[in-house]
Amino acid sequence: MTIAYKKLHDTFARLSRFGHLSAIAGWDAAAMMPPEGGQARSEALAELSVLTHQILTAKQVGEWLEQAGGEQLNDVEQANLREMRRHYQQAALLPESLVQAKSLAGARCEQAWRIQRKSNDWEGFADNLKEVVKLSRQEAQLRSEAAGISRYDALLDLYEPGMTSQKLDVLFGDLKTWLPDLLQTVVEKQKSETRIAPQGPFDIEKQRQLGLKVMERLGFNFGAGRLDVSAHPFCGGVPQDVRITTRYNEDEFLSAMMGVIHETGHARYEQNLPKEWLGQPVSNARSMGVHESQSLLFEMQLGCSEPFLKSVYPLVIEQFGHRKGLDESNFMKLNQRVQPGFIRVDADELSYPAHVILRYEIEKALMEGDVEVDDIPALWNSKMKEYLGINTVGNYRDGCMQDIHWTDGGFGYFPTYTLGAMYAAQLFQTANKAIPTLQDDIVRGDLTALFQWLQQNIWQHGSRFSTDQLIKNATGETLNPAFFRTHLENRYL
Amino acid sequence: MTIAYKKLHDTFARLSRFGHLSAIAGWDAAAMMPPEGGQARSEALAELSVLTHQILTAKQVGEWLEQAGGEQLNDVEQANLREMRRHYQQAALLPESLVQAKSLAGARCEQAWRIQRKSNDWEGFADNLKEVVKLSRQEAQLRSEAAGISRYDALLDLYEPGMTSQKLDVLFGDLKTWLPDLLQTVVEKQKSETRIAPQGPFDIEKQRQLGLKVMERLGFNFGAGRLDVSAHPFCGGVPQDVRITTRYNEDEFLSAMMGVIHETGHARYEQNLPKEWLGQPVSNARSMGVHESQSLLFEMQLGCSEPFLKSVYPLVIEQFGHRKGLDESNFMKLNQRVQPGFIRVDADELSYPAHVILRYEIEKALMEGDVEVDDIPALWNSKMKEYLGINTVGNYRDGCMQDIHWTDGGFGYFPTYTLGAMYAAQLFQTANKAIPTLQDDIVRGDLTALFQWLQQNIWQHGSRFSTDQLIKNATGETLNPAFFRTHLENRYL
């Protein structure tokens, strides 16, 4: 390795080791920690985050980055240097005072939100949110000036490098031309079908066993990961030790099962990131959108498909036995039900984009200064009416207060959900073309070829290529929403 | 706070936050982590330990310690400064090269030992151990020169500040005058008694429920701690979030139950350390011996006493029902069985001191340079013969290779087990005098007064006083082995 690059390499390896501890302690806080451990844990994690921020933004790092730019680097090293530079610039850009103020305001808003949401207290929430928005706008302004892009785009770039609101307007604009009609058609069509809620209760331990068996089927490496329980399912840990969580409800097993499938998609991406570069930024998952493409490929493209449902049906029966609502045809229909509702996380794949687009439109306008916090409820209501025909007037709890993202200033994140859904459709259709026997393989429970394809085209590349390049290499073209449309029409019409 | 003291205060608070992450990641490695996570975890923990060593031994810290010595400090601050100085000196004394060499040699020896022990491979183990002994002697030499005490005493002081081999020779010498006879008498006496092994299997989940109920009875705060499973039971985590572990065996439930009681003793000490000083060295548990006194007070003084066994007997029956070997009188006898054997961790409280004394004598001679690694098996065998009448020739696995302590250079630790047993007897007898109704309280399952006494006399003081002072304040005199003798004679004769 060249001199400056070697120093950067070692610095980022060190940061990654501290990141390991932060990831495990964060997982523990959500999945294991008893309540009284919370304050000391927050303080410990904050101390570590101050440390890593100092290491990352040290003056030397900036100098090494400049020097390394003139050194002889191979392809991977160059990609790594590009990612290092991105991390450095993102972190070094903000004055420490703003980072701290944002972190404090975010923590205060999020904590209060947990109670305010339950009591539908928009006024109280809005007070805190205004401070968060103010600081996020300052952040966006600084990032915008440095990158020469719009304020919202500068935030979006944190989660989905290379994505812009101009591109999103085109992509989401396309969806808006055909998705509302399709949704209405499918809702009408499904009105004539009967679906029976399976007869509970569903023993939690049996649900867990089912989850583990499905994870095994999906190739999860239990030598390098675990399944546990948390209030909000997530995929955490580190590539060498991936921790996924779910939550169980005795009355209903499908959401836990589908949640496990979703998180297993995230997990397999993490578990199969390039081993030889682990600890370096180039080994990281490409973007939040690409990450979500893996979870949604597992959950929606594969998991809710008839061939896959056929193949896991015996596992379901093995745990719960034959009972009312668990015949195979009803089991299929339950997993493809379309029903617009208030809540994003409960939405089917036809309504989901509407939830995302309305949030995108509001948060973009918020960050660009075109609307204010006080405008949110009215905007929310009019868009929910327009996109999904749902009235949220006065119902903040199930309306604009339902998500955690904005409480700590995560503006720019929401679009990655629908980008992920579109990437997933494009990847899965390409994989199906490349593997002519895939549908039959899936029925037989043999997913080897699919995983090889994902490994070869997505997982092994980490952050080596830009998202556009990665998707183009894998599918022959950059993101094209036509694949998503084809998928939805094939499945639901 | 005064100027230099304030800087020390903040530095140690910072170290404690990093210590929090290390404790949780360490617990996770033992209780949760899948095998492939091990290497990355070790690297992450090593990185953190390099960092904290640098922070602790920074030149400034030494200067602040000197300055703070001349500042106006209150009692607690003075005690805190004393403990800070101890930590600093212990860490700053060793050259980084020796710390690293010892850590590497220890890790190599310990890892190989896990396999070598199984295959009874003394030769292979001895090779690695020689390197560990060599480096530990270097460490002992440096510590000895700095403190002006013997090499072994300098190591002992790491675990049991203020203790010396001169004092240990007196204490253990006393035990050696009466314990062998007592042991033989009790073994003879118990020969005529019948004990029936309870009829298994004992469902693991029911064992866990029993453990949780016993922990509840013992006042464990589940809002600030957990019970989990690990290969070797331990008490980890941080005072705000104490993690204890046990291991289960379907054939036998008593060792898991007694293990839980033991670790709960450690845990309650941790959970009740002085809240207002947490994060500062003065809030730490006083010593390993005092820590062990709490676990042994719970397990041996309280847990194996007839009043306590009577009070938990219904909890046992609640889980396992009446079955062969689970009548009350047999249940009592099982928990007071005396039977010398090969293995320290399985030893009853009458044989345990012999295991400790033989290790103490060997490790002291090793560190003082009076014997070499090659001498260990013969010494082990002759002492096991002499103290317990057991032949270990050729049986390294269940002889001098049974413990993990020496593999990574933990010389000086073993005496704290028997010191703990003696402190425990002294404390419990004093508590019984102070609380005349205690024996009846225990039968009724009411341990409030006992815990208040421990809180008042031990837990709340952290490291404020020296061990001698702490024990004297609590019991009116410094450590006196007569209490231990009284306890054993009362229980077993």
PDB file of C-alpha atoms in Angstrom, chain A residues 144-349:
ATOM      1  CA  SER A 144     -25.780  22.104   0.071  1.00  0.00           C
ATOM      2  CA  GLU A 145     -23.160  24.856  -0.127  1.00  0.00           C
ATOM      3  CA  ALA A 146     -20.306  22.379   0.045  1.00  0.00           C
ATOM      4  CA  ALA A 147     -21.700  20.048  -2.613  1.00  0.00           C
ATOM      5  CA  GLY A 148     -23.299  22.639  -4.864  1.00  0.00           C
ATOM      6  CA  ILE A 149     -26.629  20.830  -4.823  1.00  0.00           C
ATOM      7  CA  SER A 150     -30.021  21.674  -3.339  1.00  0.00           C
ATOM      8  CA  ARG A 151     -30.611  21.466   0.387  1.00  0.00           C
ATOM      9  CA  TYR A 152     -32.836  18.405   0.189  1.00  0.00           C
ATOM     10  CA  ASP A 153     -30.550  16.648  -2.273  1.00  0.00           C
ATOM     11  CA  ALA A 154     -27.654  17.175   0.111  1.00  0.00           C
ATOM     12  CA  LEU A 155     -29.528  15.214   2.787  1.00  0.00           C
ATOM     13  CA  LEU A 156     -30.781  12.573   0.366  1.00  0.00           C
ATOM     14  CA  ASP A 157     -27.178  11.964  -0.630  1.00  0.00           C
ATOM     15  CA  LEU A 158     -26.382  10.793   2.913  1.00  0.00           C
ATOM     16  CA  TYR A 159     -28.614   7.765   2.466  1.00  0.00           C
ATOM     17  CA  GLU A 160     -28.647   7.273  -1.292  1.00  0.00           C
ATOM     18  CA  PRO A 161     -25.438   8.623  -2.816  1.00  0.00           C
ATOM     19  CA  GLY A 162     -25.971   9.889  -6.337  1.00  0.00           C
ATOM     20  CA  MET A 163     -29.743  10.172  -6.030  1.00  0.00           C
ATOM     21  CA  THR A 164     -31.333  13.591  -6.609  1.00  0.00           C
ATOM     22  CA  SER A 165     -34.803  15.031  -6.232  1.00  0.00           C
ATOM     23  CA  GLN A 166     -34.796  15.650  -9.967  1.00  0.00           C
ATOM     24  CA  LYS A 167     -34.435  11.917 -10.594  1.00  0.00           C
ATOM     25  CA  LEU A 168     -36.936  11.127  -7.849  1.00  0.00           C
ATOM     26  CA  ASP A 169     -39.467  13.494  -9.382  1.00  0.00           C
ATOM     27  CA  VAL A 170     -39.188  11.561 -12.625  1.00  0.00           C
ATOM     28  CA  LEU A 171     -39.345   8.133 -10.957  1.00  0.00           C
ATOM     29  CA  PHE A 172     -42.154   8.975  -8.574  1.00  0.00           C
ATOM     30  CA  GLY A 173     -43.887  11.000 -11.302  1.00  0.00           C
ATOM     31  CA  ASP A 174     -43.957   7.844 -13.391  1.00  0.00           C
ATOM     32  CA  LEU A 175     -45.486   5.842 -10.533  1.00  0.00           C
ATOM     33  CA  LYS A 176     -48.125   8.495 -10.034  1.00  0.00           C
ATOM     34  CA  THR A 177     -49.329   8.080 -13.626  1.00  0.00           C
ATOM     35  CA  TRP A 178     -50.284   4.412 -13.300  1.00  0.00           C
ATOM     36  CA  LEU A 179     -50.177   3.250  -9.701  1.00  0.00           C
ATOM     37  CA  PRO A 180     -53.395   4.891  -8.392  1.00  0.00           C
ATOM     38  CA  ASP A 181     -55.464   3.259 -11.150  1.00  0.00           C
ATOM     39  CA  LEU A 182     -53.788  -0.083 -10.656  1.00  0.00           C
ATOM     40  CA  LEU A 183     -54.379   0.110  -6.929  1.00  0.00           C
ATOM     41  CA  GLN A 184     -58.057   0.864  -7.409  1.00  0.00           C
ATOM     42  CA  THR A 185     -58.484  -1.943  -9.921  1.00  0.00           C
ATOM     43  CA  VAL A 186     -56.856  -4.456  -7.594  1.00  0.00           C
ATOM     44  CA  VAL A 187     -58.881  -3.319  -4.596  1.00  0.00           C
ATOM     45  CA  GLU A 188     -62.054  -3.748  -6.661  1.00  0.00           C
ATOM     46  CA  LYS A 189     -60.926  -7.159  -7.875  1.00  0.00           C
ATOM     47  CA  GLN A 190     -60.094  -8.384  -4.372  1.00  0.00           C
ATOM     48  CA  LYS A 191     -63.495  -7.269  -3.042  1.00  0.00           C
ATOM     49  CA  SER A 192     -65.050 -10.372  -4.567  1.00  0.00           C
ATOM     50  CA  GLU A 193     -62.484 -12.706  -3.009  1.00  0.00           C
ATOM     51  CA  THR A 194     -62.835 -14.160   0.469  1.00  0.00           C
ATOM     52  CA  ARG A 195     -59.939 -14.271   2.892  1.00  0.00           C
ATOM     53  CA  ILE A 196     -60.174 -15.922   6.279  1.00  0.00           C
ATOM     54  CA  ALA A 197     -58.027 -14.799   9.203  1.00  0.00           C
ATOM     55  CA  PRO A 198     -56.217 -17.928  10.450  1.00  0.00           C
ATOM     56  CA  GLN A 199     -57.458 -19.156  13.797  1.00  0.00           C
ATOM     57  CA  GLY A 200     -55.085 -18.223  16.642  1.00  0.00           C
ATOM     58  CA  PRO A 201     -53.489 -18.356  19.094  1.00  0.00           C
ATOM     59  CA  PHE A 202     -50.074 -18.984  17.575  1.00  0.00           C
ATOM     60  CA  ASP A 203     -47.580 -20.070  20.197  1.00  0.00           C
ATOM     61  CA  ILE A 204     -44.633 -17.636  20.290  1.00  0.00           C
ATOM     62  CA  GLU A 205     -42.009 -20.387  20.510  1.00  0.00           C
ATOM     63  CA  LYS A 206     -43.536 -22.072  17.464  1.00  0.00           C
ATOM     64  CA  GLN A 207     -43.506 -18.785  15.588  1.00  0.00           C
ATOM     65  CA  ARG A 208     -39.834 -18.484  16.502  1.00  0.00           C
ATOM     66  CA  GLN A 209     -39.132 -22.003  15.252  1.00  0.00           C
ATOM     67  CA  LEU A 210     -40.926 -21.194  12.014  1.00  0.00           C
ATOM     68  CA  GLY A 211     -38.835 -18.038  11.645  1.00  0.00           C
ATOM     69  CA  LEU A 212     -35.612 -19.966  12.207  1.00  0.00           C
ATOM     70  CA  LYS A 213     -36.581 -22.585   9.628  1.00  0.00           C
ATOM     71  CA  VAL A 214     -37.458 -19.949   7.079  1.00  0.00           C
ATOM     72  CA  MET A 215     -34.145 -18.180   7.771  1.00  0.00           C
ATOM     73  CA  GLU A 216     -32.354 -21.468   7.233  1.00  0.00           C
ATOM     74  CA  ARG A 217     -34.200 -21.932   3.952  1.00  0.00           C
ATOM     75  CA  LEU A 218     -33.124 -18.408   3.010  1.00  0.00           C
ATOM     76  CA  GLY A 219     -29.477 -19.226   3.653  1.00  0.00           C
ATOM     77  CA  PHE A 220     -28.949 -17.184   6.829  1.00  0.00           C
ATOM     78  CA  ASN A 221     -25.608 -18.167   8.386  1.00  0.00           C
ATOM     79  CA  PHE A 222     -26.326 -18.914  12.041  1.00  0.00           C
ATOM     80  CA  GLY A 223     -22.612 -19.209  12.701  1.00  0.00           C
ATOM     81  CA  ALA A 224     -22.439 -15.474  12.060  1.00  0.00           C
ATOM     82  CA  GLY A 225     -25.729 -14.107  13.320  1.00  0.00           C
ATOM     83  CA  ARG A 226     -28.810 -14.434  15.525  1.00  0.00           C
ATOM     84  CA  LEU A 227     -32.566 -13.906  15.613  1.00  0.00           C
ATOM     85  CA  ASP A 228     -33.981 -12.065  18.632  1.00  0.00           C
ATOM     86  CA  VAL A 229     -36.917  -9.908  19.651  1.00  0.00           C
ATOM     87  CA  SER A 230     -37.272  -6.128  19.760  1.00  0.00           C
ATOM     88  CA  ALA A 231     -40.108  -3.606  19.742  1.00  0.00           C
ATOM     89  CA  HIS A 232     -39.225  -2.504  16.207  1.00  0.00           C
ATOM     90  CA  PRO A 233     -37.723  -5.187  13.933  1.00  0.00           C
ATOM     91  CA  PHE A 234     -34.336  -4.321  12.475  1.00  0.00           C
ATOM     92  CA  CYS A 235     -31.113  -5.752  11.144  1.00  0.00           C
ATOM     93  CA  GLY A 236     -28.074  -4.751  13.197  1.00  0.00           C
ATOM     94  CA  GLY A 237     -24.686  -6.012  14.300  1.00  0.00           C
ATOM     95  CA  VAL A 238     -21.700  -6.322  11.972  1.00  0.00           C
ATOM     96  CA  PRO A 239     -21.088  -8.360   8.804  1.00  0.00           C
ATOM     97  CA  GLN A 240     -19.279 -11.034  10.836  1.00  0.00           C
ATOM     98  CA  ASP A 241     -22.158 -11.202  13.317  1.00  0.00           C
ATOM     99  CA  VAL A 242     -25.499 -10.011  11.984  1.00  0.00           C
ATOM    100  CA  ARG A 243     -28.307  -9.549  14.493  1.00  0.00           C
ATOM    101  CA  ILE A 244     -31.845  -9.493  13.170  1.00  0.00           C
ATOM    102  CA  THR A 245     -34.944  -9.021  15.281  1.00  0.00           C
ATOM    103  CA  THR A 246     -38.668  -9.478  14.973  1.00  0.00           C
ATOM    104  CA  ARG A 247     -41.690  -9.156  17.262  1.00  0.00           C
ATOM    105  CA  TYR A 248     -44.387 -11.705  17.923  1.00  0.00           C
ATOM    106  CA  ASN A 249     -48.119 -11.455  18.391  1.00  0.00           C
ATOM    107  CA  GLU A 250     -50.004 -14.539  19.598  1.00  0.00           C
ATOM    108  CA  ASP A 251     -53.055 -13.673  17.493  1.00  0.00           C
ATOM    109  CA  GLU A 252     -51.303 -13.543  14.166  1.00  0.00           C
ATOM    110  CA  PHE A 253     -48.126 -15.119  12.800  1.00  0.00           C
ATOM    111  CA  LEU A 254     -47.815 -13.752   9.266  1.00  0.00           C
ATOM    112  CA  SER A 255     -46.345 -10.360  10.108  1.00  0.00           C
ATOM    113  CA  ALA A 256     -43.590 -11.897  12.255  1.00  0.00           C
ATOM    114  CA  MET A 257     -42.840 -14.452   9.528  1.00  0.00           C
ATOM    115  CA  MET A 258     -42.747 -11.837   6.774  1.00  0.00           C
ATOM    116  CA  GLY A 259     -40.723  -9.543   9.038  1.00  0.00           C
ATOM    117  CA  VAL A 260     -38.150 -12.293   9.491  1.00  0.00           C
ATOM    118  CA  ILE A 261     -37.980 -12.824   5.726  1.00  0.00           C
ATOM    119  CA  HIS A 262     -37.494  -9.083   5.219  1.00  0.00           C
ATOM    120  CA  GLU A 263     -34.696  -8.792   7.788  1.00  0.00           C
ATOM    121  CA  THR A 264     -33.067 -11.950   6.441  1.00  0.00           C
ATOM    122  CA  GLY A 265     -32.740 -10.147   3.115  1.00  0.00           C
ATOM    123  CA  HIS A 266     -30.837  -7.347   4.850  1.00  0.00           C
ATOM    124  CA  ALA A 267     -28.836  -9.925   6.772  1.00  0.00           C
ATOM    125  CA  ARG A 268     -27.672 -11.947   3.802  1.00  0.00           C
ATOM    126  CA  TYR A 269     -26.433  -8.777   2.122  1.00  0.00           C
ATOM    127  CA  GLU A 270     -24.428  -7.953   5.261  1.00  0.00           C
ATOM    128  CA  GLN A 271     -23.182 -11.517   5.709  1.00  0.00           C
ATOM    129  CA  ASN A 272     -21.956 -11.603   2.127  1.00  0.00           C
ATOM    130  CA  LEU A 273     -20.271  -8.248   1.837  1.00  0.00           C
ATOM    131  CA  PRO A 274     -16.712  -8.671   0.522  1.00  0.00           C
ATOM    132  CA  LYS A 275     -14.802 -10.462   3.295  1.00  0.00           C
ATOM    133  CA  GLU A 276     -11.388  -9.382   2.053  1.00  0.00           C
ATOM    134  CA  TRP A 277     -12.232  -5.684   2.453  1.00  0.00           C
ATOM    135  CA  LEU A 278     -14.212  -5.809   5.698  1.00  0.00           C
ATOM    136  CA  GLY A 279     -13.380  -2.891   7.948  1.00  0.00           C
ATOM    137  CA  GLN A 280     -12.862  -0.577   4.964  1.00  0.00           C
ATOM    138  CA  PRO A 281     -15.601   1.750   3.666  1.00  0.00           C
ATOM    139  CA  VAL A 282     -15.557   0.041   0.260  1.00  0.00           C
ATOM    140  CA  SER A 283     -16.891  -3.101   1.933  1.00  0.00           C
ATOM    141  CA  ASN A 284     -20.019  -1.363   3.213  1.00  0.00           C
ATOM    142  CA  ALA A 285     -23.443  -1.932   1.734  1.00  0.00           C
ATOM    143  CA  ARG A 286     -23.892   0.399  -1.229  1.00  0.00           C
ATOM    144  CA  SER A 287     -26.810   2.516  -0.006  1.00  0.00           C
ATOM    145  CA  MET A 288     -29.995   2.357   2.004  1.00  0.00           C
ATOM    146  CA  GLY A 289     -31.952   1.885  -1.208  1.00  0.00           C
ATOM    147  CA  VAL A 290     -29.829  -1.066  -2.288  1.00  0.00           C
ATOM    148  CA  HIS A 291     -30.080  -2.494   1.228  1.00  0.00           C
ATOM    149  CA  GLU A 292     -33.845  -2.199   1.086  1.00  0.00           C
ATOM    150  CA  SER A 293     -33.799  -3.808  -2.356  1.00  0.00           C
ATOM    151  CA  GLN A 294     -32.394  -6.944  -0.758  1.00  0.00           C
ATOM    152  CA  SER A 295     -34.939  -7.064   2.062  1.00  0.00           C
ATOM    153  CA  LEU A 296     -37.795  -6.368  -0.352  1.00  0.00           C
ATOM    154  CA  LEU A 297     -36.486  -8.849  -2.884  1.00  0.00           C
ATOM    155  CA  PHE A 298     -36.653 -11.433  -0.099  1.00  0.00           C
ATOM    156  CA  GLU A 299     -39.981 -10.298   1.322  1.00  0.00           C
ATOM    157  CA  MET A 300     -41.977  -9.077  -1.660  1.00  0.00           C
ATOM    158  CA  GLN A 301     -40.451 -10.454  -4.848  1.00  0.00           C
ATOM    159  CA  LEU A 302     -39.643 -13.871  -3.413  1.00  0.00           C
ATOM    160  CA  GLY A 303     -41.488 -14.175  -0.077  1.00  0.00           C
ATOM    161  CA  CYS A 304     -44.966 -13.193  -1.266  1.00  0.00           C
ATOM    162  CA  SER A 305     -44.702 -15.088  -4.547  1.00  0.00           C
ATOM    163  CA  GLU A 306     -46.843 -18.177  -4.988  1.00  0.00           C
ATOM    164  CA  PRO A 307     -43.902 -20.525  -5.636  1.00  0.00           C
ATOM    165  CA  PHE A 308     -42.210 -19.481  -2.410  1.00  0.00           C
ATOM    166  CA  LEU A 309     -45.411 -19.521  -0.362  1.00  0.00           C
ATOM    167  CA  LYS A 310     -46.053 -23.041  -1.672  1.00  0.00           C
ATOM    168  CA  SER A 311     -42.582 -24.064  -0.564  1.00  0.00           C
ATOM    169  CA  VAL A 312     -42.880 -22.699   2.986  1.00  0.00           C
ATOM    170  CA  TYR A 313     -46.487 -23.756   3.477  1.00  0.00           C
ATOM    171  CA  PRO A 314     -45.429 -27.173   4.860  1.00  0.00           C
ATOM    172  CA  LEU A 315     -43.184 -25.416   7.409  1.00  0.00           C
ATOM    173  CA  VAL A 316     -46.181 -23.388   8.569  1.00  0.00           C
ATOM    174  CA  ILE A 317     -48.334 -26.498   8.901  1.00  0.00           C
ATOM    175  CA  GLU A 318     -45.515 -28.297  10.698  1.00  0.00           C
ATOM    176  CA  GLN A 319     -45.649 -25.658  13.444  1.00  0.00           C
ATOM    177  CA  PHE A 320     -49.344 -24.841  13.666  1.00  0.00           C
ATOM    178  CA  GLY A 321     -51.115 -27.827  12.157  1.00  0.00           C
ATOM    179  CA  HIS A 322     -54.106 -27.634   9.865  1.00  0.00           C
ATOM    180  CA  ARG A 323     -56.594 -25.154  11.206  1.00  0.00           C
ATOM    181  CA  LYS A 324     -59.236 -22.721  10.037  1.00  0.00           C
ATOM    182  CA  GLY A 325     -57.742 -20.159   7.646  1.00  0.00           C
ATOM    183  CA  LEU A 326     -54.604 -22.182   7.056  1.00  0.00           C
ATOM    184  CA  ASP A 327     -55.551 -23.990   3.875  1.00  0.00           C
ATOM    185  CA  GLU A 328     -53.014 -23.386   1.136  1.00  0.00           C
ATOM    186  CA  SER A 329     -55.130 -21.195  -1.103  1.00  0.00           C
ATOM    187  CA  ASN A 330     -56.168 -18.882   1.738  1.00  0.00           C
ATOM    188  CA  PHE A 331     -52.516 -18.742   2.888  1.00  0.00           C
ATOM    189  CA  MET A 332     -51.552 -17.445  -0.573  1.00  0.00           C
ATOM    190  CA  LYS A 333     -54.314 -14.886  -0.651  1.00  0.00           C
ATOM    191  CA  LEU A 334     -53.504 -13.566   2.821  1.00  0.00           C
ATOM    192  CA  ASN A 335     -49.992 -12.754   1.685  1.00  0.00           C
ATOM    193  CA  GLN A 336     -51.171 -10.851  -1.369  1.00  0.00           C
ATOM    194  CA  ARG A 337     -53.937  -8.813   0.176  1.00  0.00           C
ATOM    195  CA  VAL A 338     -54.162  -5.198  -1.002  1.00  0.00           C
ATOM    196  CA  GLN A 339     -55.859  -2.761   1.344  1.00  0.00           C
ATOM    197  CA  PRO A 340     -54.929   0.919   1.600  1.00  0.00           C
ATOM    198  CA  GLY A 341     -54.638   2.068   5.202  1.00  0.00           C
ATOM    199  CA  PHE A 342     -53.269   4.730   7.508  1.00  0.00           C
ATOM    200  CA  ILE A 343     -49.999   3.119   8.472  1.00  0.00           C
ATOM    201  CA  ARG A 344     -46.923   2.932   6.248  1.00  0.00           C
ATOM    202  CA  VAL A 345     -45.269  -0.037   7.935  1.00  0.00           C
ATOM    203  CA  ASP A 346     -48.439  -2.111   7.561  1.00  0.00           C
ATOM    204  CA  ALA A 347     -48.960  -1.176   3.915  1.00  0.00           C
ATOM    205  CA  ASP A 348     -49.097  -3.674   1.055  1.00  0.00           C
ATOM    206  CA  GLU A 349     -46.711  -3.159  -1.844  1.00  0.00           C
TER     207      GLU A 349
END
